[in-house]
XYZ file of C-alpha atoms in Angstrom:
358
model
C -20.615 19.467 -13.332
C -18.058 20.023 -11.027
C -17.689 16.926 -8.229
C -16.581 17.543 -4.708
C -17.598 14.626 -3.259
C -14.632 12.443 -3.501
C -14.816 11.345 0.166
C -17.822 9.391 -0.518
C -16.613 8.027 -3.871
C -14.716 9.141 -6.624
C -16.496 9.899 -9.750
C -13.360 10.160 -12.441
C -11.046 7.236 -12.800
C -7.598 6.994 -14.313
C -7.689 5.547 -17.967
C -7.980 1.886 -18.333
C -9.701 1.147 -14.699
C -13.077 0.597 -16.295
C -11.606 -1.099 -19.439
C -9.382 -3.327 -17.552
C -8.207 -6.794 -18.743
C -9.202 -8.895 -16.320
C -7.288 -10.478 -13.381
C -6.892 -12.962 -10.551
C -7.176 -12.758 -6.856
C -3.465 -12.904 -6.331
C -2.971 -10.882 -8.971
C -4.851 -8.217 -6.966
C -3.365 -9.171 -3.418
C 0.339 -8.191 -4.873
C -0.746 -4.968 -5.885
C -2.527 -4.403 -2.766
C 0.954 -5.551 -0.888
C 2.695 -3.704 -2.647
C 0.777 -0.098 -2.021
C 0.943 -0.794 1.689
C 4.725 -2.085 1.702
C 3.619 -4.979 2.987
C 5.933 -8.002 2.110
C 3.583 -11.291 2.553
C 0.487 -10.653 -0.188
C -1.183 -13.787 1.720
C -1.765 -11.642 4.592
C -4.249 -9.643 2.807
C -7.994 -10.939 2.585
C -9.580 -9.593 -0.534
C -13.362 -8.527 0.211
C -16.426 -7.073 -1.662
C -16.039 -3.616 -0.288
C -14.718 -1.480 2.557
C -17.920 -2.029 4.748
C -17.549 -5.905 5.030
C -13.465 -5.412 5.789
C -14.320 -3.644 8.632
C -17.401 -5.944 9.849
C -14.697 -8.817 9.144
C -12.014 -7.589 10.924
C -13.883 -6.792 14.003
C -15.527 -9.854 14.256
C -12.585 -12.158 13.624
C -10.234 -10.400 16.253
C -12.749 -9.310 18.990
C -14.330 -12.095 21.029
C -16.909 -12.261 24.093
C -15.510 -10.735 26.870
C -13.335 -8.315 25.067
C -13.512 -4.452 25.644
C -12.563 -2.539 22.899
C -11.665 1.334 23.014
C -13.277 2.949 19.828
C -12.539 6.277 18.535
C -15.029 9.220 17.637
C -13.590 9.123 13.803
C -14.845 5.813 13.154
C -17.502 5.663 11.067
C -20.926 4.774 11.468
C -21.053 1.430 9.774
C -18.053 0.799 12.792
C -20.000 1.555 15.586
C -23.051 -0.445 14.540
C -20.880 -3.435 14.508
C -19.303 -2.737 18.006
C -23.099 -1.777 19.062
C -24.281 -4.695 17.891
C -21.409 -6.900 19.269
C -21.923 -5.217 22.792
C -25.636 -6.091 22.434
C -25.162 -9.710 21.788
C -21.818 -10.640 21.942
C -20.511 -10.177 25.145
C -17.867 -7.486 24.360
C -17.379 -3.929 26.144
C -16.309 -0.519 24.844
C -14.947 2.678 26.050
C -15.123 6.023 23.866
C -11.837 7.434 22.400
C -13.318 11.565 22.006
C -12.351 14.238 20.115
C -11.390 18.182 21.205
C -12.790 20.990 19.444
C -11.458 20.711 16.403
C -12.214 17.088 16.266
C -8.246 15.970 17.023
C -8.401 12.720 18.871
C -7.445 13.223 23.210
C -4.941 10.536 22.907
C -4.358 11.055 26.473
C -7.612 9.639 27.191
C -6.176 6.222 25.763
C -3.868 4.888 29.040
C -7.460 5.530 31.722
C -9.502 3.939 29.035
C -7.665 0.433 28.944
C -8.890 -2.332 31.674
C -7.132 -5.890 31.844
C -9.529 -7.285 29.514
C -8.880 -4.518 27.102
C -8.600 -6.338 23.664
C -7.496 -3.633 20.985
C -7.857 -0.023 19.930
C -10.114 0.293 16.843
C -10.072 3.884 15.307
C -10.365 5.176 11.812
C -7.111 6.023 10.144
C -8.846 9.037 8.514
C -11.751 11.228 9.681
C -14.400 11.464 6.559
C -15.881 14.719 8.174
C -13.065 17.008 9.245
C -10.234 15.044 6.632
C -7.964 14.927 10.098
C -5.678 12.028 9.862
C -5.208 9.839 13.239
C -1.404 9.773 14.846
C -1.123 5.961 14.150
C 2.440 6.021 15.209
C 1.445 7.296 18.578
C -1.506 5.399 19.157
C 0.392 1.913 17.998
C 2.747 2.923 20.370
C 0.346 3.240 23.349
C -0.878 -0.071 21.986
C 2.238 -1.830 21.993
C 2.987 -0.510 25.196
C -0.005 -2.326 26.629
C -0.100 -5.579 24.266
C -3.404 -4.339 22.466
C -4.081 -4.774 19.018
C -4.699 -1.921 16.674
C -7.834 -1.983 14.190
C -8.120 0.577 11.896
C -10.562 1.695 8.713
C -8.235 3.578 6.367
C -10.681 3.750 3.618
C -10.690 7.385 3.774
C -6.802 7.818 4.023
C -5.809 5.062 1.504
C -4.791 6.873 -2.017
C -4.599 10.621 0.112
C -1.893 9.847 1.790
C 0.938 7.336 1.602
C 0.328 4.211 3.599
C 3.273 1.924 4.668
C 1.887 -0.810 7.000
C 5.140 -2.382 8.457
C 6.288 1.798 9.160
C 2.865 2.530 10.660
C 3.088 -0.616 13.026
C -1.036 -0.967 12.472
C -1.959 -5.157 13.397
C -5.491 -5.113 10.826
C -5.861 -2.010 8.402
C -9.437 -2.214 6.177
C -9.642 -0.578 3.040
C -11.411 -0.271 -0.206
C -10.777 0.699 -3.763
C -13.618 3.178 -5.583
C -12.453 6.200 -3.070
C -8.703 7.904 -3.026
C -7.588 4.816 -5.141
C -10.104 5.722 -7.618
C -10.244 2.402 -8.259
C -13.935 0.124 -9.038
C -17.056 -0.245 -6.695
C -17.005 -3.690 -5.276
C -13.391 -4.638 -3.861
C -11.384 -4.045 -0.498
C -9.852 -5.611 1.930
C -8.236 -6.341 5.482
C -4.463 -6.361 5.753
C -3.396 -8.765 8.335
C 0.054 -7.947 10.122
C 2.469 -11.071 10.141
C 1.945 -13.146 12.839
C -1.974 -12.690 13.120
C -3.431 -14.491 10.590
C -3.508 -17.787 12.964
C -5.693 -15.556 14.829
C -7.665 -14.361 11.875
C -8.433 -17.509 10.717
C -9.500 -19.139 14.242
C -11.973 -16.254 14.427
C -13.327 -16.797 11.142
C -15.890 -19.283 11.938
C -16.967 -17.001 14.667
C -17.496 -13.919 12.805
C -19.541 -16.023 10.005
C -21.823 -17.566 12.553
C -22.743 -13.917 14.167
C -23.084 -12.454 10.635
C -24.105 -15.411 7.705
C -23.560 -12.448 5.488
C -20.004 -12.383 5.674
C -19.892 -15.690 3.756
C -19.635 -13.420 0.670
C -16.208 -13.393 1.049
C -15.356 -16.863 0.431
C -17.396 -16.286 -3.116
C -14.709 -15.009 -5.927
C -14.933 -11.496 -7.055
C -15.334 -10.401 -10.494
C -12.296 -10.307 -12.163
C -12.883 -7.142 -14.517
C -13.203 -5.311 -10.725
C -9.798 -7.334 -9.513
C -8.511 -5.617 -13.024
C -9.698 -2.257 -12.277
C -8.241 -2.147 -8.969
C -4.839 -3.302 -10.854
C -5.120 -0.585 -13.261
C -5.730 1.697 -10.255
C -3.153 0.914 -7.995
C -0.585 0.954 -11.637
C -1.552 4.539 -11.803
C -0.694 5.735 -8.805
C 2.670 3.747 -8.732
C 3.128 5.478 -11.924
C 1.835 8.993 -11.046
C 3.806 8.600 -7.430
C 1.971 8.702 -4.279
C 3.475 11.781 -3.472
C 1.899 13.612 -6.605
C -1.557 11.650 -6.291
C -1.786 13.120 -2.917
C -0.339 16.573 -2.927
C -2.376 17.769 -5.768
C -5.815 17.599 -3.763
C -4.403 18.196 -0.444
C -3.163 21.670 -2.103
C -6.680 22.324 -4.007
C -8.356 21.401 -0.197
C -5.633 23.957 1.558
C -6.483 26.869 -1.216
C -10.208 26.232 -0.862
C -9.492 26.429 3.537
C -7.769 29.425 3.211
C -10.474 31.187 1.045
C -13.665 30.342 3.034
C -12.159 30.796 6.433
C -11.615 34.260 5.423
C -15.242 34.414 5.635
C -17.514 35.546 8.807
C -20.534 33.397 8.157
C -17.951 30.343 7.805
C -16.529 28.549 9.911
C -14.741 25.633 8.893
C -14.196 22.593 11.108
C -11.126 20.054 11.518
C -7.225 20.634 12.955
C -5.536 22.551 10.281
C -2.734 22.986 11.937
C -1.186 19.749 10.614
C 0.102 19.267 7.060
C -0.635 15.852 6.387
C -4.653 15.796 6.257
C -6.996 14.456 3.768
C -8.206 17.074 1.413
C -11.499 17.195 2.842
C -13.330 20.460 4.016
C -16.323 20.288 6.247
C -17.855 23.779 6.614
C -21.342 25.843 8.233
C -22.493 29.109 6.582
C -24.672 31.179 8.756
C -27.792 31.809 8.263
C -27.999 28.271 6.110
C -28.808 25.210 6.775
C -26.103 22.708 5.429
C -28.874 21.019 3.257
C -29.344 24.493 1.427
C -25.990 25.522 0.789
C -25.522 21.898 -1.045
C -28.387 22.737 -2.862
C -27.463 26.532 -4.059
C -23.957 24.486 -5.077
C -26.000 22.420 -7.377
C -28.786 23.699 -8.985
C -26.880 27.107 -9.167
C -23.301 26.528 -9.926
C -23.269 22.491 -10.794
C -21.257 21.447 -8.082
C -21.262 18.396 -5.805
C -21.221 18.340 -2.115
C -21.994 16.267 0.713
C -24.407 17.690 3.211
C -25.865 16.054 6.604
C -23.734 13.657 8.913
C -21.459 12.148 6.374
C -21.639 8.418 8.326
C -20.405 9.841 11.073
C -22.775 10.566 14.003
C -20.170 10.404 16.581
C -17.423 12.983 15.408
C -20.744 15.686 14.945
C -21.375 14.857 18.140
C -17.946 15.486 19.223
C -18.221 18.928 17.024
C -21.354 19.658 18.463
C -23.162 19.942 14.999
C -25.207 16.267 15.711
C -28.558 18.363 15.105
C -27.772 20.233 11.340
C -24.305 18.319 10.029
C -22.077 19.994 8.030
C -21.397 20.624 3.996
C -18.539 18.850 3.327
C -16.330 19.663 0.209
C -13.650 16.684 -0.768
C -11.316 17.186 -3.293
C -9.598 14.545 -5.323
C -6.807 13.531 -8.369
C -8.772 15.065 -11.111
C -9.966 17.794 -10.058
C -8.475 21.452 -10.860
C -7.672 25.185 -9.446
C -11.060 26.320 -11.493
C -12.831 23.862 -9.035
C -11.531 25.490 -6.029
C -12.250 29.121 -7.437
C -15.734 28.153 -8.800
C -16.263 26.564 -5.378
C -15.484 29.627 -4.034
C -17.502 31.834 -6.130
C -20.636 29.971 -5.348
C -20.346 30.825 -1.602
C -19.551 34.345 -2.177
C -22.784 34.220 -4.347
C -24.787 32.739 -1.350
C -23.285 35.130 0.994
C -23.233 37.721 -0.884
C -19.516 38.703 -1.127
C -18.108 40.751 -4.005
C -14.266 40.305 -3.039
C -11.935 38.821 -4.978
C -9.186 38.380 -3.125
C -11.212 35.541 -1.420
C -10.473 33.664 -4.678
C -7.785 31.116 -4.538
């Protein structure tokens, strides 16, 4: 089996992240400061995935009467929060969109804020396209109008190097079993100095909208808090730079190959070089759904097919109705991938040229 779905989760971990001695909470929050360059580890709140970082972060920091601008990246398990907030909290929201190939209109940003605008909450990575938001300029636009900036870098955390302090981001959200290729069940929030006053006044809040979110205050296991240990070891002994540029390259050969082909199209800004390696393609003729299934039950390989979370970039794209297949490379995966990968859509299509091979 070949398994190109590493945007959703990844499959292969480095050795010893299953096998992990266990560890401690703190243990885990100095690893977690340390991948993000962050130098207070009591800043970070340790949570039982990505999902409830997010819920907790926007609930803590957003209060009735706030209006929030939200970005078309976010995911879907964002908006339903904000939705649901809007519904029955008493906040607003304005809609950060997306040109054609799904890179944010961060001109949009300065006739979107109001006087009650509260923050800026948009994804730090885009789990359809694999664009990567311009946090520099939008914390800049931010800062220039005293708004916090909320952001769900689940997707970019482990593709790309993250420095927190560098970035100027206020509350970043991650989790661990994607790019860190770390375990199922831990993430986070990462609180920039100064806020956690904030944080923890809003605490009580966010817990009476959402009794849920009391999970947090209940200890994680610590064979997971090991994992993500082992995890975040490997990359500090691999080097961010080499975790990251080995996929990115695989997702660039893979680009290059399938654009060359008329019944693809491919969809995201690839005119930047610091993406996630993740490919979201249509074929022609096919419905998304059935060239995921030709990949598997023909050549053994994994994709992602339908709206990948993320109603409101397709909608930006245009492809709400039929989604996209999405192919997301990651760590252990290899040049064979990419040229089996390849091979399978020639197969659909088709094709007998090789020089479409990577």
């Amino acid at each position: 089996m070949i398994y190109l779905n590493n945007a959703a989760t990844t499959q292969q971990k480095p050795e010893g992240v299953k096998n992990a001695q266990p560890a401690d909470p703190q243990q885990a929050k100095a690893q977690a400061a340390r991948l993000f360059g962050m130098k207070n580890p009591e800043n970070i709140i340790l949570t039982h995935s990505g999902r409830q970082a997010v819920e907790l972060a926007l609930r803590t920091f957003l209060e009735e009467g706030d209006h929030v601008i939200v970005s078309v990246m976010d995911q879907d398990e964002t908006w339903n929060v904000i939705e649901h907030m809007a519904a029955t909290g008493g906040i607003t929201f304005s809609v950060l969109g997306a040109g054609t190939y799904g890179a944010l209109n961060y001109d949009e940003i300065e006739d979107l804020v109001r006087p009650n605008t509260r923050a800026i909450v948009c994804a730090h990575g885009c789990s359809v396209t694999g664009n990567l938001a311009d946090m520099e300029r939008l914390c800049t636009i931010a800062r220039r109008h005293k708004l916090l900036v909320i952001s769900d870098g689940c997707q970019a955390v482990g593709a790309v190097d993250v420095k927190l302090e560098d970035l100027g981001i206020d509350v970043y959200c991650f989790t661990a079993h994607k790019k860190l290729m770390g375990p199922h069940g831990i993430g986070g929030v990462c609180i920039k100095e100064g806020l956690m006053d904030q944080f923890r006044g809003g605490l009580p809040r966010a817990l009476e909208q959402n009794p849920a979110l009391a999970e947090i205050l209940e200890p994680l296991d610590e064979k997971v808090l090991g994992g993500f240990c082992r995890a975040v070891d490997f990359i500090f002994e691999k080097g961010i730079y080499g975790i990251s540029i080995f996929p990115h390259r695989l997702a660039k050969r893979f680009f290059e190959s399938v654009k060359s082909m008329d019944a693809v199209e491919v969809y995201g800004d690839f005119g930047t070089n610091t993406r996630i390696p993740t490919v979201a393609i249509s074929v022609k003729g096919f419905t998304p759904h059935q060239v995921k299934e030709h990949m598997s039950k023909k050549f053994g390989i994994v994709v992602k097919d339908g709206l990948q979370d993320a109603s409101r970039m397709h909608e930006a794209l245009g492809t709400e109705e039929t989604g996209l297949t999405r192919f997301s490379f990651g760590y252990f995966n290899t040049r064979r991938d990419v040229n089996d990968a390849v091979w399978a859509l020639m197969d659909l299509l088709g094709l007998d040229d090789l020089y479409l091979l990577a």
